[in-house]
C-alpha cells in the first residue's frame, strides 16, 4: 500500500526541479557518498551470502565435512553481521541527513514567504500555502528517508541477482527474465493508471482543504448570511469527488503487490520443477539448485520495491516543484 503522502504525481519541469533540489543535496555530498557505499556493501553481502549456499551444499553438506561446514557458517555469519551493521549505519546517517535537508528547505521556504507581496496571498488560499509546509515537505522527507537508499539497494539486488542467475544456469535464468518482463509490463500499466487517478486525487484534496480552511475562517460571515446549508452541500460535493478518485487510485495501486507476488510464486514453482528434473538428469548440481531457488524466491521483492520507490521519488519531486515555485515568486 502506498504511503499516506504519496501522490503518484510527476513534476512538470523535472530538470529544473532536480537542479534546485540538487543544490541542497550537494551540501551533503560526502555523507551521501558514504551512505551509498554502505548500501552497496549491505546488498553485496546479501547476494554473495546466497551464492555461497551452492558451495556449502556441494562441498560440505553432501560430503559430510562438518569442520568445513562450521568454518563456512562462521564466515557467512560474520559477513551477514557486517551487512547488518552497514544497514544500521546507512539508515541512521540517512535519517540525520534527510532531516537536515528538510530543515534547510523549510527555513528557506518560510523566509521567502515572509518577503512575498500581498497579491500572492490574495491569489493563493491559505490551505494551499500550508500544504507546501506540511504535505509537500513531508513527501520530500519520506523520499529522502527511505527512497534514496532503497533505490540504490534494489538496483544492486536486481542487477546482481540476474547476473548470478545467468552464471548459475542460463536456461533457468531465461525463465526468470521472461517473468521479470511480465512483472515490468504489469507494473507499467498499473502505475500509469494510478498516476492519473492520484494526480486527480491531489487536485481534489487541495480543493477540499482550501474550502475547509476558508469555511472555518469565515464562520461569522456564513452564520450572518445563513449560508450553512449551501456550504454543506458544496463540501459534500467536493468530498465525494475526492472519495471517487481516491478509490480508483487505490484500486490500481493495490493490485501491484498481489499480482507481483503471484507471478513470483508461479516463477518459483516453474523453476523448482524444471530445476529438479535437471538435477535428476545430472545437468545441474543440488547446491546450485538450492542457491538458485533462493535467488528466484527473493528476486521479485526488489522489482516491486523499486517501482514503488520510483513513484515516491516522483511524488517528492512534484512536491519539491511546488515548493520551488513559491520560492521563485517575484
PDB file of C-alpha atoms in Angstrom:
ATOM      1  CA  UNK A   1       0.000   0.000   0.000  1.00  0.00           C
ATOM      2  CA  UNK A   2       1.419   3.431  -0.838  1.00  0.00           C
ATOM      3  CA  UNK A   3       2.412   5.812   1.952  1.00  0.00           C
ATOM      4  CA  UNK A   4      -0.164   8.337   3.043  1.00  0.00           C
ATOM      5  CA  UNK A   5       1.683  11.237   1.406  1.00  0.00           C
ATOM      6  CA  UNK A   6       2.398   9.522  -1.886  1.00  0.00           C
ATOM      7  CA  UNK A   7       0.639  11.397  -4.688  1.00  0.00           C
ATOM      8  CA  UNK A   8       1.974   9.470  -7.709  1.00  0.00           C
ATOM      9  CA  UNK A   9       2.272  12.841  -9.460  1.00  0.00           C
ATOM     10  CA  UNK A  10       5.142  13.708 -11.781  1.00  0.00           C
ATOM     11  CA  UNK A  11       6.816  17.127 -11.837  1.00  0.00           C
ATOM     12  CA  UNK A  12       6.184  19.264 -14.914  1.00  0.00           C
ATOM     13  CA  UNK A  13       9.773  20.528 -15.071  1.00  0.00           C
ATOM     14  CA  UNK A  14      11.883  17.568 -13.964  1.00  0.00           C
ATOM     15  CA  UNK A  15      15.280  19.041 -14.888  1.00  0.00           C
ATOM     16  CA  UNK A  16      14.627  22.342 -13.173  1.00  0.00           C
ATOM     17  CA  UNK A  17      13.339  20.640 -10.029  1.00  0.00           C
ATOM     18  CA  UNK A  18      16.346  18.303  -9.904  1.00  0.00           C
ATOM     19  CA  UNK A  19      18.672  21.277 -10.310  1.00  0.00           C
ATOM     20  CA  UNK A  20      17.094  23.152  -7.394  1.00  0.00           C
ATOM     21  CA  UNK A  21      16.941  20.071  -5.178  1.00  0.00           C
ATOM     22  CA  UNK A  22      20.483  19.118  -6.179  1.00  0.00           C
ATOM     23  CA  UNK A  23      21.718  22.390  -4.705  1.00  0.00           C
ATOM     24  CA  UNK A  24      20.527  21.192  -1.279  1.00  0.00           C
ATOM     25  CA  UNK A  25      21.900  17.666  -1.785  1.00  0.00           C
ATOM     26  CA  UNK A  26      25.315  18.997  -2.834  1.00  0.00           C
ATOM     27  CA  UNK A  27      25.790  20.426   0.641  1.00  0.00           C
ATOM     28  CA  UNK A  28      25.868  16.853   1.988  1.00  0.00           C
ATOM     29  CA  UNK A  29      27.764  15.021  -0.791  1.00  0.00           C
ATOM     30  CA  UNK A  30      30.390  13.340   1.466  1.00  0.00           C
ATOM     31  CA  UNK A  31      27.739  11.811   3.716  1.00  0.00           C
ATOM     32  CA  UNK A  32      25.581  10.726   0.764  1.00  0.00           C
ATOM     33  CA  UNK A  33      28.570   9.007  -0.878  1.00  0.00           C
ATOM     34  CA  UNK A  34      29.305   7.180   2.386  1.00  0.00           C
ATOM     35  CA  UNK A  35      25.651   6.115   2.607  1.00  0.00           C
ATOM     36  CA  UNK A  36      25.754   4.786  -0.968  1.00  0.00           C
ATOM     37  CA  UNK A  37      28.906   2.758  -0.202  1.00  0.00           C
ATOM     38  CA  UNK A  38      27.311   1.245   2.902  1.00  0.00           C
ATOM     39  CA  UNK A  39      24.207   0.332   0.883  1.00  0.00           C
ATOM     40  CA  UNK A  40      26.364  -1.324  -1.792  1.00  0.00           C
ATOM     41  CA  UNK A  41      28.198  -3.414   0.797  1.00  0.00           C
ATOM     42  CA  UNK A  42      24.958  -4.434   2.522  1.00  0.00           C
ATOM     43  CA  UNK A  43      23.328  -5.524  -0.759  1.00  0.00           C
ATOM     44  CA  UNK A  44      26.531  -7.243  -1.895  1.00  0.00           C
ATOM     45  CA  UNK A  45      26.724  -9.243   1.332  1.00  0.00           C
ATOM     46  CA  UNK A  46      23.154 -10.438   0.796  1.00  0.00           C
ATOM     47  CA  UNK A  47      23.822 -11.508  -2.806  1.00  0.00           C
ATOM     48  CA  UNK A  48      27.145 -13.209  -2.048  1.00  0.00           C
ATOM     49  CA  UNK A  49      25.721 -14.968   1.000  1.00  0.00           C
ATOM     50  CA  UNK A  50      23.022 -16.561  -1.117  1.00  0.00           C
ATOM     51  CA  UNK A  51      25.603 -17.582  -3.737  1.00  0.00           C
ATOM     52  CA  UNK A  52      27.617 -19.396  -1.054  1.00  0.00           C
ATOM     53  CA  UNK A  53      24.711 -21.791  -0.440  1.00  0.00           C
ATOM     54  CA  UNK A  54      25.779 -23.753  -3.533  1.00  0.00           C
ATOM     55  CA  UNK A  55      29.378 -24.419  -2.428  1.00  0.00           C
ATOM     56  CA  UNK A  56      28.215 -25.115   1.144  1.00  0.00           C
ATOM     57  CA  UNK A  57      25.813 -27.843  -0.020  1.00  0.00           C
ATOM     58  CA  UNK A  58      28.132 -29.347  -2.645  1.00  0.00           C
ATOM     59  CA  UNK A  59      31.456 -29.159  -0.788  1.00  0.00           C
ATOM     60  CA  UNK A  60      30.495 -29.614   2.860  1.00  0.00           C
ATOM     61  CA  UNK A  61      26.923 -30.859   3.404  1.00  0.00           C
ATOM     62  CA  UNK A  62      26.834 -33.679   0.834  1.00  0.00           C
ATOM     63  CA  UNK A  63      30.394 -34.956   1.584  1.00  0.00           C
ATOM     64  CA  UNK A  64      29.691 -34.703   5.342  1.00  0.00           C
ATOM     65  CA  UNK A  65      32.590 -32.301   6.090  1.00  0.00           C
ATOM     66  CA  UNK A  66      31.405 -30.962   9.475  1.00  0.00           C
ATOM     67  CA  UNK A  67      34.553 -28.960  10.242  1.00  0.00           C
ATOM     68  CA  UNK A  68      34.476 -27.240   6.857  1.00  0.00           C
ATOM     69  CA  UNK A  69      30.751 -26.583   7.214  1.00  0.00           C
ATOM     70  CA  UNK A  70      31.322 -24.885  10.578  1.00  0.00           C
ATOM     71  CA  UNK A  71      34.058 -22.684   9.100  1.00  0.00           C
ATOM     72  CA  UNK A  72      31.797 -21.642   6.224  1.00  0.00           C
ATOM     73  CA  UNK A  73      28.875 -20.950   8.555  1.00  0.00           C
ATOM     74  CA  UNK A  74      31.086 -18.774  10.743  1.00  0.00           C
ATOM     75  CA  UNK A  75      32.339 -16.894   7.674  1.00  0.00           C
ATOM     76  CA  UNK A  76      28.793 -16.385   6.399  1.00  0.00           C
ATOM     77  CA  UNK A  77      27.634 -15.282   9.843  1.00  0.00           C
ATOM     78  CA  UNK A  78      30.390 -12.661  10.068  1.00  0.00           C
ATOM     79  CA  UNK A  79      29.585 -11.440   6.561  1.00  0.00           C
ATOM     80  CA  UNK A  80      25.862 -11.135   7.307  1.00  0.00           C
ATOM     81  CA  UNK A  81      26.615  -9.320  10.586  1.00  0.00           C
ATOM     82  CA  UNK A  82      28.777  -6.857   8.667  1.00  0.00           C
ATOM     83  CA  UNK A  83      25.884  -6.338   6.270  1.00  0.00           C
ATOM     84  CA  UNK A  84      23.524  -5.714   9.181  1.00  0.00           C
ATOM     85  CA  UNK A  85      25.980  -3.195  10.664  1.00  0.00           C
ATOM     86  CA  UNK A  86      26.148  -1.391   7.308  1.00  0.00           C
ATOM     87  CA  UNK A  87      22.339  -1.356   7.118  1.00  0.00           C
ATOM     88  CA  UNK A  88      22.092   0.189  10.579  1.00  0.00           C
ATOM     89  CA  UNK A  89      24.802   2.705   9.709  1.00  0.00           C
ATOM     90  CA  UNK A  90      23.304   3.971   6.467  1.00  0.00           C
ATOM     91  CA  UNK A  91      19.779   4.046   7.953  1.00  0.00           C
ATOM     92  CA  UNK A  92      20.878   6.332  10.787  1.00  0.00           C
ATOM     93  CA  UNK A  93      23.031   8.523   8.558  1.00  0.00           C
ATOM     94  CA  UNK A  94      20.209   8.904   6.028  1.00  0.00           C
ATOM     95  CA  UNK A  95      17.692   9.916   8.687  1.00  0.00           C
ATOM     96  CA  UNK A  96      20.059  12.570  10.074  1.00  0.00           C
ATOM     97  CA  UNK A  97      20.963  13.902   6.630  1.00  0.00           C
ATOM     98  CA  UNK A  98      17.359  13.896   5.400  1.00  0.00           C
ATOM     99  CA  UNK A  99      16.180  15.909   8.400  1.00  0.00           C
ATOM    100  CA  UNK A 100      18.949  18.474   7.825  1.00  0.00           C
ATOM    101  CA  UNK A 101      17.930  18.885   4.180  1.00  0.00           C
ATOM    102  CA  UNK A 102      14.244  19.193   5.090  1.00  0.00           C
ATOM    103  CA  UNK A 103      15.085  21.774   7.765  1.00  0.00           C
ATOM    104  CA  UNK A 104      17.014  23.833   5.208  1.00  0.00           C
ATOM    105  CA  UNK A 105      14.116  23.631   2.746  1.00  0.00           C
ATOM    106  CA  UNK A 106      11.583  24.646   5.364  1.00  0.00           C
ATOM    107  CA  UNK A 107      13.743  27.573   6.554  1.00  0.00           C
ATOM    108  CA  UNK A 108      14.233  28.880   3.014  1.00  0.00           C
ATOM    109  CA  UNK A 109      10.553  28.492   2.176  1.00  0.00           C
ATOM    110  CA  UNK A 110       9.417  30.360   5.279  1.00  0.00           C
ATOM    111  CA  UNK A 111      11.977  33.114   4.669  1.00  0.00           C
ATOM    112  CA  UNK A 112      10.742  33.504   1.102  1.00  0.00           C
ATOM    113  CA  UNK A 113       7.070  33.600   2.106  1.00  0.00           C
ATOM    114  CA  UNK A 114       7.824  36.453   4.507  1.00  0.00           C
ATOM    115  CA  UNK A 115       9.022  38.570   1.566  1.00  0.00           C
ATOM    116  CA  UNK A 116       6.156  37.885  -0.860  1.00  0.00           C
ATOM    117  CA  UNK A 117       3.721  40.727  -1.688  1.00  0.00           C
ATOM    118  CA  UNK A 118       0.100  40.761  -0.575  1.00  0.00           C
ATOM    119  CA  UNK A 119      -1.174  39.976  -4.067  1.00  0.00           C
ATOM    120  CA  UNK A 120       0.359  36.484  -3.752  1.00  0.00           C
ATOM    121  CA  UNK A 121      -1.702  35.782  -0.617  1.00  0.00           C
ATOM    122  CA  UNK A 122      -4.816  37.192  -2.293  1.00  0.00           C
ATOM    123  CA  UNK A 123      -4.475  34.737  -5.187  1.00  0.00           C
ATOM    124  CA  UNK A 124      -3.384  31.716  -3.097  1.00  0.00           C
ATOM    125  CA  UNK A 125      -5.600  30.086  -0.473  1.00  0.00           C
ATOM    126  CA  UNK A 126      -4.142  29.578   2.973  1.00  0.00           C
ATOM    127  CA  UNK A 127      -4.832  25.854   2.704  1.00  0.00           C
ATOM    128  CA  UNK A 128      -2.763  25.575  -0.491  1.00  0.00           C
ATOM    129  CA  UNK A 129       0.103  27.513   1.063  1.00  0.00           C
ATOM    130  CA  UNK A 130       0.005  25.452   4.248  1.00  0.00           C
ATOM    131  CA  UNK A 131       0.176  22.250   2.173  1.00  0.00           C
ATOM    132  CA  UNK A 132       3.632  23.375   0.974  1.00  0.00           C
ATOM    133  CA  UNK A 133       4.889  23.357   4.566  1.00  0.00           C
ATOM    134  CA  UNK A 134       3.121  20.115   5.503  1.00  0.00           C
ATOM    135  CA  UNK A 135       2.209  17.682   2.689  1.00  0.00           C
ATOM    136  CA  UNK A 136       4.942  18.651   0.210  1.00  0.00           C
ATOM    137  CA  UNK A 137       7.709  18.876   2.815  1.00  0.00           C
ATOM    138  CA  UNK A 138       6.602  15.560   4.355  1.00  0.00           C
ATOM    139  CA  UNK A 139       6.655  13.882   0.934  1.00  0.00           C
ATOM    140  CA  UNK A 140      10.235  15.030   0.363  1.00  0.00           C
ATOM    141  CA  UNK A 141      11.193  13.840   3.843  1.00  0.00           C
ATOM    142  CA  UNK A 142       9.662  10.387   3.170  1.00  0.00           C
ATOM    143  CA  UNK A 143      11.579  10.084  -0.099  1.00  0.00           C
ATOM    144  CA  UNK A 144      14.887  11.143   1.445  1.00  0.00           C
ATOM    145  CA  UNK A 145      14.471   8.902   4.483  1.00  0.00           C
ATOM    146  CA  UNK A 146      13.591   5.758   2.537  1.00  0.00           C
ATOM    147  CA  UNK A 147      13.776   6.019  -1.241  1.00  0.00           C
ATOM    148  CA  UNK A 148      17.402   7.099  -1.767  1.00  0.00           C
ATOM    149  CA  UNK A 149      18.859   4.070  -0.047  1.00  0.00           C
ATOM    150  CA  UNK A 150      16.091   1.749  -1.267  1.00  0.00           C
ATOM    151  CA  UNK A 151      16.655   2.679  -4.926  1.00  0.00           C
ATOM    152  CA  UNK A 152      20.392   2.032  -4.671  1.00  0.00           C
ATOM    153  CA  UNK A 153      19.909  -1.229  -2.794  1.00  0.00           C
ATOM    154  CA  UNK A 154      17.149  -2.550  -5.075  1.00  0.00           C
ATOM    155  CA  UNK A 155      19.122  -1.626  -8.201  1.00  0.00           C
ATOM    156  CA  UNK A 156      22.121  -3.581  -6.926  1.00  0.00           C
ATOM    157  CA  UNK A 157      19.912  -6.507  -5.914  1.00  0.00           C
ATOM    158  CA  UNK A 158      18.156  -6.692  -9.308  1.00  0.00           C
ATOM    159  CA  UNK A 159      21.344  -6.441 -11.399  1.00  0.00           C
ATOM    160  CA  UNK A 160      23.372  -8.686  -9.085  1.00  0.00           C
ATOM    161  CA  UNK A 161      20.651 -11.322  -8.836  1.00  0.00           C
ATOM    162  CA  UNK A 162      20.141 -11.514 -12.611  1.00  0.00           C
ATOM    163  CA  UNK A 163      23.904 -11.723 -13.161  1.00  0.00           C
ATOM    164  CA  UNK A 164      24.308 -14.591 -10.708  1.00  0.00           C
ATOM    165  CA  UNK A 165      21.263 -16.403 -12.128  1.00  0.00           C
ATOM    166  CA  UNK A 166      22.775 -16.282 -15.622  1.00  0.00           C
ATOM    167  CA  UNK A 167      26.084 -17.569 -14.250  1.00  0.00           C
ATOM    168  CA  UNK A 168      24.416 -20.447 -12.374  1.00  0.00           C
ATOM    169  CA  UNK A 169      22.157 -21.605 -15.221  1.00  0.00           C
ATOM    170  CA  UNK A 170      21.348 -19.613 -18.395  1.00  0.00           C
ATOM    171  CA  UNK A 171      18.286 -21.733 -19.230  1.00  0.00           C
ATOM    172  CA  UNK A 172      16.572 -21.193 -15.889  1.00  0.00           C
ATOM    173  CA  UNK A 173      17.662 -17.554 -15.992  1.00  0.00           C
ATOM    174  CA  UNK A 174      15.667 -17.161 -19.217  1.00  0.00           C
ATOM    175  CA  UNK A 175      12.512 -18.215 -17.343  1.00  0.00           C
ATOM    176  CA  UNK A 176      13.198 -15.625 -14.653  1.00  0.00           C
ATOM    177  CA  UNK A 177      13.877 -12.883 -17.217  1.00  0.00           C
ATOM    178  CA  UNK A 178      10.586 -13.603 -19.007  1.00  0.00           C
ATOM    179  CA  UNK A 179       8.799 -13.460 -15.650  1.00  0.00           C
ATOM    180  CA  UNK A 180      10.527 -10.156 -14.852  1.00  0.00           C
ATOM    181  CA  UNK A 181       9.377  -8.775 -18.205  1.00  0.00           C
ATOM    182  CA  UNK A 182       5.786  -9.727 -17.390  1.00  0.00           C
ATOM    183  CA  UNK A 183       6.051  -8.038 -13.991  1.00  0.00           C
ATOM    184  CA  UNK A 184       7.526  -4.908 -15.584  1.00  0.00           C
ATOM    185  CA  UNK A 185       4.717  -4.664 -18.156  1.00  0.00           C
ATOM    186  CA  UNK A 186       2.034  -5.019 -15.490  1.00  0.00           C
ATOM    187  CA  UNK A 187       3.775  -2.511 -13.197  1.00  0.00           C
ATOM    188  CA  UNK A 188       3.973  -0.024 -16.050  1.00  0.00           C
ATOM    189  CA  UNK A 189       0.268  -0.390 -16.866  1.00  0.00           C
ATOM    190  CA  UNK A 190      -0.893  -0.245 -13.245  1.00  0.00           C
ATOM    191  CA  UNK A 191       1.406   2.652 -12.391  1.00  0.00           C
ATOM    192  CA  UNK A 192       0.207   4.653 -15.391  1.00  0.00           C
ATOM    193  CA  UNK A 193      -3.418   4.244 -14.346  1.00  0.00           C
ATOM    194  CA  UNK A 194      -2.718   5.002 -10.692  1.00  0.00           C
ATOM    195  CA  UNK A 195      -0.636   8.065 -11.661  1.00  0.00           C
ATOM    196  CA  UNK A 196      -3.650   9.560 -13.399  1.00  0.00           C
ATOM    197  CA  UNK A 197      -6.040   8.956 -10.520  1.00  0.00           C
ATOM    198  CA  UNK A 198      -3.592  10.001  -7.792  1.00  0.00           C
ATOM    199  CA  UNK A 199      -2.976  13.253  -9.631  1.00  0.00           C
ATOM    200  CA  UNK A 200      -6.738  13.892  -9.715  1.00  0.00           C
ATOM    201  CA  UNK A 201      -6.956  12.901  -6.051  1.00  0.00           C
ATOM    202  CA  UNK A 202      -4.360  15.507  -5.105  1.00  0.00           C
ATOM    203  CA  UNK A 203      -6.219  18.177  -7.060  1.00  0.00           C
ATOM    204  CA  UNK A 204      -9.489  17.390  -5.270  1.00  0.00           C
ATOM    205  CA  UNK A 205      -7.672  17.151  -1.916  1.00  0.00           C
ATOM    206  CA  UNK A 206      -6.209  20.633  -2.352  1.00  0.00           C
ATOM    207  CA  UNK A 207      -9.622  21.959  -3.365  1.00  0.00           C
ATOM    208  CA  UNK A 208     -11.270  20.379  -0.317  1.00  0.00           C
ATOM    209  CA  UNK A 209      -8.570  21.623   2.076  1.00  0.00           C
ATOM    210  CA  UNK A 210      -8.840  25.147   0.708  1.00  0.00           C
ATOM    211  CA  UNK A 211     -12.639  25.080   1.046  1.00  0.00           C
ATOM    212  CA  UNK A 212     -12.451  23.813   4.648  1.00  0.00           C
ATOM    213  CA  UNK A 213      -9.870  26.429   5.611  1.00  0.00           C
ATOM    214  CA  UNK A 214     -11.905  29.284   4.103  1.00  0.00           C
ATOM    215  CA  UNK A 215     -15.145  27.996   5.669  1.00  0.00           C
ATOM    216  CA  UNK A 216     -13.614  27.789   9.132  1.00  0.00           C
ATOM    217  CA  UNK A 217     -12.090  31.264   8.882  1.00  0.00           C
ATOM    218  CA  UNK A 218     -15.328  32.733   7.549  1.00  0.00           C
ATOM    219  CA  UNK A 219     -17.756  31.167  10.022  1.00  0.00           C
ATOM    220  CA  UNK A 220     -19.007  34.553  11.203  1.00  0.00           C
ATOM    221  CA  UNK A 221     -19.916  35.594   7.653  1.00  0.00           C
ATOM    222  CA  UNK A 222     -21.513  32.180   6.976  1.00  0.00           C
ATOM    223  CA  UNK A 223     -23.753  32.495  10.032  1.00  0.00           C
ATOM    224  CA  UNK A 224     -24.673  36.112   9.317  1.00  0.00           C
ATOM    225  CA  UNK A 225     -25.929  35.226   5.816  1.00  0.00           C
ATOM    226  CA  UNK A 226     -27.387  31.843   6.900  1.00  0.00           C
ATOM    227  CA  UNK A 227     -25.170  30.018   4.388  1.00  0.00           C
ATOM    228  CA  UNK A 228     -24.663  26.780   6.345  1.00  0.00           C
ATOM    229  CA  UNK A 229     -26.706  24.530   4.042  1.00  0.00           C
ATOM    230  CA  UNK A 230     -25.078  25.663   0.733  1.00  0.00           C
ATOM    231  CA  UNK A 231     -21.674  25.274   2.409  1.00  0.00           C
ATOM    232  CA  UNK A 232     -22.553  21.743   3.488  1.00  0.00           C
ATOM    233  CA  UNK A 233     -23.749  20.825   0.002  1.00  0.00           C
ATOM    234  CA  UNK A 234     -20.537  22.176  -1.548  1.00  0.00           C
ATOM    235  CA  UNK A 235     -18.442  20.282   0.990  1.00  0.00           C
ATOM    236  CA  UNK A 236     -20.304  17.034   0.265  1.00  0.00           C
ATOM    237  CA  UNK A 237     -19.787  17.528  -3.480  1.00  0.00           C
ATOM    238  CA  UNK A 238     -16.027  18.082  -3.150  1.00  0.00           C
ATOM    239  CA  UNK A 239     -15.682  15.285  -0.631  1.00  0.00           C
ATOM    240  CA  UNK A 240     -17.449  12.879  -2.991  1.00  0.00           C
ATOM    241  CA  UNK A 241     -15.076  13.834  -5.810  1.00  0.00           C
ATOM    242  CA  UNK A 242     -12.143  13.054  -3.529  1.00  0.00           C
ATOM    243  CA  UNK A 243     -13.655   9.729  -2.475  1.00  0.00           C
ATOM    244  CA  UNK A 244     -14.245   8.633  -6.059  1.00  0.00           C
ATOM    245  CA  UNK A 245     -10.755   9.454  -7.327  1.00  0.00           C
ATOM    246  CA  UNK A 246      -9.084   8.030  -4.197  1.00  0.00           C
ATOM    247  CA  UNK A 247     -10.983   4.761  -4.635  1.00  0.00           C
ATOM    248  CA  UNK A 248      -9.867   4.441  -8.267  1.00  0.00           C
ATOM    249  CA  UNK A 249      -6.270   5.312  -7.400  1.00  0.00           C
ATOM    250  CA  UNK A 250      -6.006   2.844  -4.532  1.00  0.00           C
ATOM    251  CA  UNK A 251      -7.707   0.122  -6.583  1.00  0.00           C
ATOM    252  CA  UNK A 252      -4.987   0.174  -9.228  1.00  0.00           C
ATOM    253  CA  UNK A 253      -2.095   0.718  -6.834  1.00  0.00           C
ATOM    254  CA  UNK A 254      -3.417  -2.033  -4.561  1.00  0.00           C
ATOM    255  CA  UNK A 255      -3.184  -4.565  -7.394  1.00  0.00           C
ATOM    256  CA  UNK A 256       0.587  -4.201  -7.710  1.00  0.00           C
ATOM    257  CA  UNK A 257       1.740  -6.234  -4.709  1.00  0.00           C
ATOM    258  CA  UNK A 258      -0.630  -9.247  -5.005  1.00  0.00           C
ATOM    259  CA  UNK A 259      -0.066  -9.607  -8.761  1.00  0.00           C
ATOM    260  CA  UNK A 260       3.722  -9.380  -8.451  1.00  0.00           C
ATOM    261  CA  UNK A 261       3.694 -11.866  -5.561  1.00  0.00           C
ATOM    262  CA  UNK A 262       1.508 -14.291  -7.544  1.00  0.00           C
ATOM    263  CA  UNK A 263       3.809 -14.062 -10.561  1.00  0.00           C
ATOM    264  CA  UNK A 264       6.830 -14.650  -8.337  1.00  0.00           C
ATOM    265  CA  UNK A 265       5.206 -17.772  -6.816  1.00  0.00           C
ATOM    266  CA  UNK A 266       4.474 -19.151 -10.280  1.00  0.00           C
ATOM    267  CA  UNK A 267       8.026 -18.351 -11.380  1.00  0.00           C
ATOM    268  CA  UNK A 268       9.435 -20.094  -8.290  1.00  0.00           C
ATOM    269  CA  UNK A 269       7.316 -23.216  -8.826  1.00  0.00           C
ATOM    270  CA  UNK A 270       8.261 -23.423 -12.509  1.00  0.00           C
ATOM    271  CA  UNK A 271      11.979 -23.049 -11.781  1.00  0.00           C
ATOM    272  CA  UNK A 272      11.754 -25.622  -8.967  1.00  0.00           C
ATOM    273  CA  UNK A 273      10.109 -28.201 -11.260  1.00  0.00           C
ATOM    274  CA  UNK A 274      12.462 -27.684 -14.196  1.00  0.00           C
ATOM    275  CA  UNK A 275      15.499 -27.394 -11.923  1.00  0.00           C
ATOM    276  CA  UNK A 276      14.525 -30.585 -10.116  1.00  0.00           C
ATOM    277  CA  UNK A 277      14.389 -32.532 -13.387  1.00  0.00           C
ATOM    278  CA  UNK A 278      17.741 -31.022 -14.412  1.00  0.00           C
ATOM    279  CA  UNK A 279      19.282 -32.078 -11.079  1.00  0.00           C
ATOM    280  CA  UNK A 280      17.951 -35.639 -11.523  1.00  0.00           C
ATOM    281  CA  UNK A 281      19.404 -35.729 -15.027  1.00  0.00           C
ATOM    282  CA  UNK A 282      22.765 -34.541 -13.717  1.00  0.00           C
ATOM    283  CA  UNK A 283      22.711 -31.289 -15.671  1.00  0.00           C
ATOM    284  CA  UNK A 284      22.524 -29.155 -12.510  1.00  0.00           C
ATOM    285  CA  UNK A 285      24.071 -29.899  -9.122  1.00  0.00           C
ATOM    286  CA  UNK A 286      21.981 -29.813  -5.962  1.00  0.00           C
ATOM    287  CA  UNK A 287      23.897 -26.929  -4.365  1.00  0.00           C
ATOM    288  CA  UNK A 288      23.455 -24.657  -7.378  1.00  0.00           C
ATOM    289  CA  UNK A 289      19.744 -25.528  -7.478  1.00  0.00           C
ATOM    290  CA  UNK A 290      19.367 -24.644  -3.791  1.00  0.00           C
ATOM    291  CA  UNK A 291      21.029 -21.227  -4.150  1.00  0.00           C
ATOM    292  CA  UNK A 292      19.203 -20.653  -7.445  1.00  0.00           C
ATOM    293  CA  UNK A 293      15.788 -21.186  -5.897  1.00  0.00           C
ATOM    294  CA  UNK A 294      16.633 -18.804  -3.054  1.00  0.00           C
ATOM    295  CA  UNK A 295      17.592 -16.164  -5.620  1.00  0.00           C
ATOM    296  CA  UNK A 296      14.350 -16.742  -7.534  1.00  0.00           C
ATOM    297  CA  UNK A 297      12.318 -16.517  -4.329  1.00  0.00           C
ATOM    298  CA  UNK A 298      13.813 -13.187  -3.318  1.00  0.00           C
ATOM    299  CA  UNK A 299      14.084 -11.663  -6.809  1.00  0.00           C
ATOM    300  CA  UNK A 300      10.517 -10.331  -7.055  1.00  0.00           C
ATOM    301  CA  UNK A 301      10.734  -8.133  -3.961  1.00  0.00           C
ATOM    302  CA  UNK A 302      13.396  -5.703  -5.297  1.00  0.00           C
ATOM    303  CA  UNK A 303      11.398  -5.185  -8.512  1.00  0.00           C
ATOM    304  CA  UNK A 304       8.201  -4.411  -6.611  1.00  0.00           C
ATOM    305  CA  UNK A 305      10.017  -2.115  -4.171  1.00  0.00           C
ATOM    306  CA  UNK A 306      11.916  -0.383  -6.974  1.00  0.00           C
ATOM    307  CA  UNK A 307       8.661   0.505  -8.734  1.00  0.00           C
ATOM    308  CA  UNK A 308       7.121   1.820  -5.534  1.00  0.00           C
ATOM    309  CA  UNK A 309      10.211   3.850  -4.639  1.00  0.00           C
ATOM    310  CA  UNK A 310      10.288   5.446  -8.095  1.00  0.00           C
ATOM    311  CA  UNK A 311       6.675   6.550  -7.570  1.00  0.00           C
ATOM    312  CA  UNK A 312       7.566   8.010  -4.169  1.00  0.00           C
ATOM    313  CA  UNK A 313      10.533   9.885  -5.650  1.00  0.00           C
ATOM    314  CA  UNK A 314       8.352  11.292  -8.449  1.00  0.00           C
ATOM    315  CA  UNK A 315       5.767  12.397  -5.897  1.00  0.00           C
ATOM    316  CA  UNK A 316       8.532  14.049  -3.837  1.00  0.00           C
ATOM    317  CA  UNK A 317       9.859  15.843  -6.918  1.00  0.00           C
ATOM    318  CA  UNK A 318       6.342  17.075  -7.710  1.00  0.00           C
ATOM    319  CA  UNK A 319       6.101  18.424  -4.154  1.00  0.00           C
ATOM    320  CA  UNK A 320       9.558  19.983  -4.454  1.00  0.00           C
ATOM    321  CA  UNK A 321       8.488  21.664  -7.705  1.00  0.00           C
ATOM    322  CA  UNK A 322       5.554  23.310  -5.927  1.00  0.00           C
ATOM    323  CA  UNK A 323       7.844  24.467  -3.116  1.00  0.00           C
ATOM    324  CA  UNK A 324      10.419  25.941  -5.520  1.00  0.00           C
ATOM    325  CA  UNK A 325       7.601  27.620  -7.441  1.00  0.00           C
ATOM    326  CA  UNK A 326       6.761  29.562  -4.258  1.00  0.00           C
ATOM    327  CA  UNK A 327      10.451  30.333  -3.673  1.00  0.00           C
ATOM    328  CA  UNK A 328      10.732  31.751  -7.205  1.00  0.00           C
ATOM    329  CA  UNK A 329       7.712  34.026  -6.827  1.00  0.00           C
ATOM    330  CA  UNK A 330       8.775  37.636  -7.538  1.00  0.00           C
TER     331      UNK A 330
END
